[in-house]
Amino acid sequence: MIETGEILQTMHMIQQENFDIRTITLGINLLACSDRDAKRCAERVYEKICRTAANLVRTGEEIEMELGIPIVNKRISVTPVSLICQEDPRPIALALDRAAEEVGVNFLGGYSALMHKGATMADERLLASIPEVLSETKLLCSSVNVASTRAGINMNAVKEMGEIIKRTAELTADQDGLGC
């Protein structure tokens, strides 16, 4: 049983100290969506996200009501796109953004590459597309893993990321560099 003092403490934290739940995240494995054809892969990705995350926002809102604590962001995280697409990843980026909008989340992460051990052609294609993609989408987030404790730091990837971040800032300057 919750005591009155605990309830009052929680109310004080919410009202006076802006206590909230920063984010709830649904992770979705997209490996089964992989296809040599980027457009077919994008269709599979869109369908899986819409099917899997259809109730995410509503569930988050129900949790907010039940606990009486606001949840600031509802987001989705997916398998790194470089693992599911060997061709041009841009159709998948657009499908991810469209799916995020469809299900009503604040952000969708996973337009990503794992380059800590080196780069595949899929990683390089994704990397090259990041500035353009982030300037054309609203809810999509991107990341690139350039280091790990075991593999060390991929300095070539670090250099490339510096250039990509700069180009992304230029392309999203009208949004205060939001793409970065």
PDB file of C-alpha atoms in Angstrom, residues 1-165:
ATOM      1  CA  MET A   1       0.000   0.000   0.000  1.00  0.00           C
ATOM      2  CA  ILE A   2       1.273   3.467  -0.906  1.00  0.00           C
ATOM      3  CA  GLU A   3       1.401   5.894   2.003  1.00  0.00           C
ATOM      4  CA  THR A   4       0.047   9.441   1.839  1.00  0.00           C
ATOM      5  CA  GLY A   5       3.525  10.928   2.376  1.00  0.00           C
ATOM      6  CA  GLU A   6       4.854   9.083  -0.693  1.00  0.00           C
ATOM      7  CA  ILE A   7       1.996  10.393  -2.797  1.00  0.00           C
ATOM      8  CA  LEU A   8       2.646  13.946  -1.631  1.00  0.00           C
ATOM      9  CA  GLN A   9       6.397  13.578  -2.312  1.00  0.00           C
ATOM     10  CA  THR A  10       5.688  12.359  -5.843  1.00  0.00           C
ATOM     11  CA  MET A  11       3.254  15.206  -6.483  1.00  0.00           C
ATOM     12  CA  HIS A  12       5.857  17.705  -5.250  1.00  0.00           C
ATOM     13  CA  MET A  13       8.500  16.204  -7.564  1.00  0.00           C
ATOM     14  CA  ILE A  14       6.158  16.363 -10.563  1.00  0.00           C
ATOM     15  CA  GLN A  15       4.897  19.895  -9.913  1.00  0.00           C
ATOM     16  CA  GLN A  16       7.924  21.634  -8.407  1.00  0.00           C
ATOM     17  CA  GLU A  17      10.907  19.685  -9.747  1.00  0.00           C
ATOM     18  CA  ASN A  18       9.528  18.741 -13.176  1.00  0.00           C
ATOM     19  CA  PHE A  19       9.792  15.029 -12.418  1.00  0.00           C
ATOM     20  CA  ASP A  20       8.958  12.975 -15.481  1.00  0.00           C
ATOM     21  CA  ILE A  21       9.801   9.825 -17.359  1.00  0.00           C
ATOM     22  CA  ARG A  22      12.093  11.063 -20.098  1.00  0.00           C
ATOM     23  CA  THR A  23      11.506   8.296 -22.647  1.00  0.00           C
ATOM     24  CA  ILE A  24       9.950   4.938 -23.269  1.00  0.00           C
ATOM     25  CA  THR A  25      11.477   3.034 -26.171  1.00  0.00           C
ATOM     26  CA  LEU A  26      10.216   0.087 -28.168  1.00  0.00           C
ATOM     27  CA  GLY A  27      12.986  -1.922 -29.807  1.00  0.00           C
ATOM     28  CA  ILE A  28      12.089  -3.611 -33.088  1.00  0.00           C
ATOM     29  CA  ASN A  29      14.228  -6.240 -34.804  1.00  0.00           C
ATOM     30  CA  LEU A  30      14.141  -5.607 -38.569  1.00  0.00           C
ATOM     31  CA  LEU A  31      16.513  -8.378 -39.691  1.00  0.00           C
ATOM     32  CA  ALA A  32      13.628 -10.336 -41.233  1.00  0.00           C
ATOM     33  CA  CYS A  33      12.822  -7.286 -43.414  1.00  0.00           C
ATOM     34  CA  SER A  34      16.162  -7.465 -45.223  1.00  0.00           C
ATOM     35  CA  ASP A  35      15.938  -7.635 -49.005  1.00  0.00           C
ATOM     36  CA  ARG A  36      18.317  -7.002 -51.888  1.00  0.00           C
ATOM     37  CA  ASP A  37      15.768  -4.572 -53.312  1.00  0.00           C
ATOM     38  CA  ALA A  38      15.780  -1.401 -51.182  1.00  0.00           C
ATOM     39  CA  LYS A  39      12.198  -0.487 -52.074  1.00  0.00           C
ATOM     40  CA  ARG A  40      10.876  -3.924 -51.101  1.00  0.00           C
ATOM     41  CA  CYS A  41      12.945  -3.748 -47.899  1.00  0.00           C
ATOM     42  CA  ALA A  42      11.468  -0.302 -47.172  1.00  0.00           C
ATOM     43  CA  GLU A  43       7.919  -1.645 -47.608  1.00  0.00           C
ATOM     44  CA  ARG A  44       8.618  -4.514 -45.197  1.00  0.00           C
ATOM     45  CA  VAL A  45      10.174  -2.121 -42.670  1.00  0.00           C
ATOM     46  CA  TYR A  46       7.203   0.248 -42.817  1.00  0.00           C
ATOM     47  CA  GLU A  47       4.679  -2.573 -42.401  1.00  0.00           C
ATOM     48  CA  LYS A  48       6.535  -4.186 -39.494  1.00  0.00           C
ATOM     49  CA  ILE A  49       6.941  -0.930 -37.579  1.00  0.00           C
ATOM     50  CA  CYS A  50       3.312   0.076 -38.087  1.00  0.00           C
ATOM     51  CA  ARG A  51       2.118  -3.378 -37.020  1.00  0.00           C
ATOM     52  CA  THR A  52       4.457  -3.720 -34.023  1.00  0.00           C
ATOM     53  CA  ALA A  53       4.224  -0.158 -32.682  1.00  0.00           C
ATOM     54  CA  ALA A  54       0.563   0.518 -33.417  1.00  0.00           C
ATOM     55  CA  ASN A  55      -0.300   0.762 -29.711  1.00  0.00           C
ATOM     56  CA  LEU A  56       2.939   2.242 -28.351  1.00  0.00           C
ATOM     57  CA  VAL A  57       1.761   5.827 -27.908  1.00  0.00           C
ATOM     58  CA  ARG A  58      -1.604   4.802 -26.485  1.00  0.00           C
ATOM     59  CA  THR A  59       0.123   2.433 -24.050  1.00  0.00           C
ATOM     60  CA  GLY A  60       2.484   5.234 -23.004  1.00  0.00           C
ATOM     61  CA  GLU A  61      -0.462   7.529 -22.391  1.00  0.00           C
ATOM     62  CA  GLU A  62      -2.161   4.823 -20.306  1.00  0.00           C
ATOM     63  CA  ILE A  63       1.008   4.482 -18.210  1.00  0.00           C
ATOM     64  CA  GLU A  64       1.075   8.266 -17.737  1.00  0.00           C
ATOM     65  CA  MET A  65      -2.515   8.204 -16.493  1.00  0.00           C
ATOM     66  CA  GLU A  66      -1.947   5.193 -14.246  1.00  0.00           C
ATOM     67  CA  LEU A  67       1.197   6.584 -12.611  1.00  0.00           C
ATOM     68  CA  GLY A  68       0.317  10.252 -12.850  1.00  0.00           C
ATOM     69  CA  ILE A  69       3.782  10.964 -14.236  1.00  0.00           C
ATOM     70  CA  PRO A  70       4.281  12.508 -17.691  1.00  0.00           C
ATOM     71  CA  ILE A  71       6.280  10.601 -20.302  1.00  0.00           C
ATOM     72  CA  VAL A  72       8.093  13.176 -22.415  1.00  0.00           C
ATOM     73  CA  ASN A  73       9.029  11.029 -25.441  1.00  0.00           C
ATOM     74  CA  LYS A  74       7.721   7.861 -26.951  1.00  0.00           C
ATOM     75  CA  ARG A  75      10.270   6.456 -29.380  1.00  0.00           C
ATOM     76  CA  ILE A  76      11.257   3.434 -31.418  1.00  0.00           C
ATOM     77  CA  SER A  77      14.704   1.969 -31.904  1.00  0.00           C
ATOM     78  CA  VAL A  78      15.327  -0.441 -34.769  1.00  0.00           C
ATOM     79  CA  THR A  79      18.065  -2.712 -36.064  1.00  0.00           C
ATOM     80  CA  PRO A  80      20.817  -0.644 -37.714  1.00  0.00           C
ATOM     81  CA  VAL A  81      19.744  -0.043 -41.304  1.00  0.00           C
ATOM     82  CA  SER A  82      23.208  -0.902 -42.644  1.00  0.00           C
ATOM     83  CA  LEU A  83      22.566  -4.500 -41.520  1.00  0.00           C
ATOM     84  CA  ILE A  84      19.351  -4.883 -43.507  1.00  0.00           C
ATOM     85  CA  CYS A  85      20.063  -2.953 -46.707  1.00  0.00           C
ATOM     86  CA  GLN A  86      22.955  -3.556 -49.069  1.00  0.00           C
ATOM     87  CA  GLU A  87      21.832  -1.012 -51.660  1.00  0.00           C
ATOM     88  CA  ASP A  88      20.718   2.630 -51.435  1.00  0.00           C
ATOM     89  CA  PRO A  89      19.352   3.082 -47.887  1.00  0.00           C
ATOM     90  CA  ARG A  90      17.397   6.281 -48.598  1.00  0.00           C
ATOM     91  CA  PRO A  91      14.065   4.543 -49.380  1.00  0.00           C
ATOM     92  CA  ILE A  92      14.311   2.847 -46.003  1.00  0.00           C
ATOM     93  CA  ALA A  93      14.997   6.192 -44.295  1.00  0.00           C
ATOM     94  CA  LEU A  94      11.830   7.627 -45.806  1.00  0.00           C
ATOM     95  CA  ALA A  95       9.857   4.518 -44.793  1.00  0.00           C
ATOM     96  CA  LEU A  96      11.177   4.800 -41.219  1.00  0.00           C
ATOM     97  CA  ASP A  97      10.171   8.453 -41.001  1.00  0.00           C
ATOM     98  CA  ARG A  98       6.748   7.746 -42.482  1.00  0.00           C
ATOM     99  CA  ALA A  99       6.188   4.848 -40.049  1.00  0.00           C
ATOM    100  CA  ALA A 100       7.236   7.029 -37.088  1.00  0.00           C
ATOM    101  CA  GLU A 101       4.702   9.640 -38.132  1.00  0.00           C
ATOM    102  CA  GLU A 102       2.014   6.997 -38.696  1.00  0.00           C
ATOM    103  CA  VAL A 103       2.343   5.493 -35.200  1.00  0.00           C
ATOM    104  CA  GLY A 104       2.765   8.921 -33.562  1.00  0.00           C
ATOM    105  CA  VAL A 105       6.153   8.585 -31.863  1.00  0.00           C
ATOM    106  CA  ASN A 106       8.471  11.505 -31.165  1.00  0.00           C
ATOM    107  CA  PHE A 107      11.601   9.860 -32.589  1.00  0.00           C
ATOM    108  CA  LEU A 108      12.732   6.759 -34.420  1.00  0.00           C
ATOM    109  CA  GLY A 109      16.378   5.707 -34.141  1.00  0.00           C
ATOM    110  CA  GLY A 110      18.234   3.160 -36.188  1.00  0.00           C
ATOM    111  CA  TYR A 111      19.384   4.886 -39.342  1.00  0.00           C
ATOM    112  CA  SER A 112      22.716   3.592 -38.194  1.00  0.00           C
ATOM    113  CA  ALA A 113      25.966   1.865 -39.073  1.00  0.00           C
ATOM    114  CA  LEU A 114      28.404  -0.182 -37.015  1.00  0.00           C
ATOM    115  CA  MET A 115      31.868   0.872 -38.149  1.00  0.00           C
ATOM    116  CA  HIS A 116      34.018   0.166 -35.109  1.00  0.00           C
ATOM    117  CA  LYS A 117      35.601  -2.851 -36.847  1.00  0.00           C
ATOM    118  CA  GLY A 118      35.737  -1.284 -40.301  1.00  0.00           C
ATOM    119  CA  ALA A 119      33.156  -0.393 -42.906  1.00  0.00           C
ATOM    120  CA  THR A 120      31.172  -2.442 -45.377  1.00  0.00           C
ATOM    121  CA  MET A 121      29.796  -0.979 -48.600  1.00  0.00           C
ATOM    122  CA  ALA A 122      26.393  -0.803 -46.883  1.00  0.00           C
ATOM    123  CA  ASP A 123      27.945   1.215 -44.039  1.00  0.00           C
ATOM    124  CA  GLU A 124      29.605   3.588 -46.500  1.00  0.00           C
ATOM    125  CA  ARG A 125      26.368   4.093 -48.460  1.00  0.00           C
ATOM    126  CA  LEU A 126      24.459   4.843 -45.294  1.00  0.00           C
ATOM    127  CA  LEU A 127      27.153   7.200 -44.044  1.00  0.00           C
ATOM    128  CA  ALA A 128      27.187   9.162 -47.277  1.00  0.00           C
ATOM    129  CA  SER A 129      23.396   9.545 -47.186  1.00  0.00           C
ATOM    130  CA  ILE A 130      23.100  10.827 -43.592  1.00  0.00           C
ATOM    131  CA  PRO A 131      23.233  14.599 -44.294  1.00  0.00           C
ATOM    132  CA  GLU A 132      20.637  14.429 -47.052  1.00  0.00           C
ATOM    133  CA  VAL A 133      18.385  12.010 -45.159  1.00  0.00           C
ATOM    134  CA  LEU A 134      18.396  14.002 -41.923  1.00  0.00           C
ATOM    135  CA  SER A 135      17.600  17.181 -43.833  1.00  0.00           C
ATOM    136  CA  GLU A 136      14.583  15.510 -45.485  1.00  0.00           C
ATOM    137  CA  THR A 137      13.057  13.645 -42.532  1.00  0.00           C
ATOM    138  CA  LYS A 138      11.368  14.887 -39.374  1.00  0.00           C
ATOM    139  CA  LEU A 139      11.457  12.083 -36.819  1.00  0.00           C
ATOM    140  CA  LEU A 140      14.429   9.972 -37.880  1.00  0.00           C
ATOM    141  CA  CYS A 141      17.598   9.750 -35.788  1.00  0.00           C
ATOM    142  CA  SER A 142      20.928   8.448 -36.991  1.00  0.00           C
ATOM    143  CA  SER A 143      24.005   7.091 -35.265  1.00  0.00           C
ATOM    144  CA  VAL A 144      27.335   5.613 -36.233  1.00  0.00           C
ATOM    145  CA  ASN A 145      29.360   3.439 -33.890  1.00  0.00           C
ATOM    146  CA  VAL A 146      33.020   4.316 -34.525  1.00  0.00           C
ATOM    147  CA  ALA A 147      34.657   2.650 -31.511  1.00  0.00           C
ATOM    148  CA  SER A 148      34.401  -0.107 -28.952  1.00  0.00           C
ATOM    149  CA  THR A 149      36.512  -1.216 -26.027  1.00  0.00           C
ATOM    150  CA  ARG A 150      37.471  -4.401 -27.837  1.00  0.00           C
ATOM    151  CA  ALA A 151      38.029  -3.044 -31.377  1.00  0.00           C
ATOM    152  CA  GLY A 152      39.406   0.358 -30.451  1.00  0.00           C
ATOM    153  CA  ILE A 153      38.731   3.533 -32.426  1.00  0.00           C
ATOM    154  CA  ASN A 154      38.204   3.490 -36.187  1.00  0.00           C
ATOM    155  CA  MET A 155      39.934   6.794 -36.927  1.00  0.00           C
ATOM    156  CA  ASN A 156      38.870   6.753 -40.589  1.00  0.00           C
ATOM    157  CA  ALA A 157      35.256   6.577 -39.443  1.00  0.00           C
ATOM    158  CA  VAL A 158      35.863   9.405 -36.958  1.00  0.00           C
ATOM    159  CA  LYS A 159      37.236  11.592 -39.755  1.00  0.00           C
ATOM    160  CA  GLU A 160      34.301  10.744 -42.021  1.00  0.00           C
ATOM    161  CA  MET A 161      31.832  11.483 -39.221  1.00  0.00           C
ATOM    162  CA  GLY A 162      33.348  14.924 -38.674  1.00  0.00           C
ATOM    163  CA  GLU A 163      32.726  15.746 -42.332  1.00  0.00           C
ATOM    164  CA  ILE A 164      29.232  14.267 -42.216  1.00  0.00           C
ATOM    165  CA  ILE A 165      28.286  16.210 -39.092  1.00  0.00           C
TER     166      ILE A 165
END
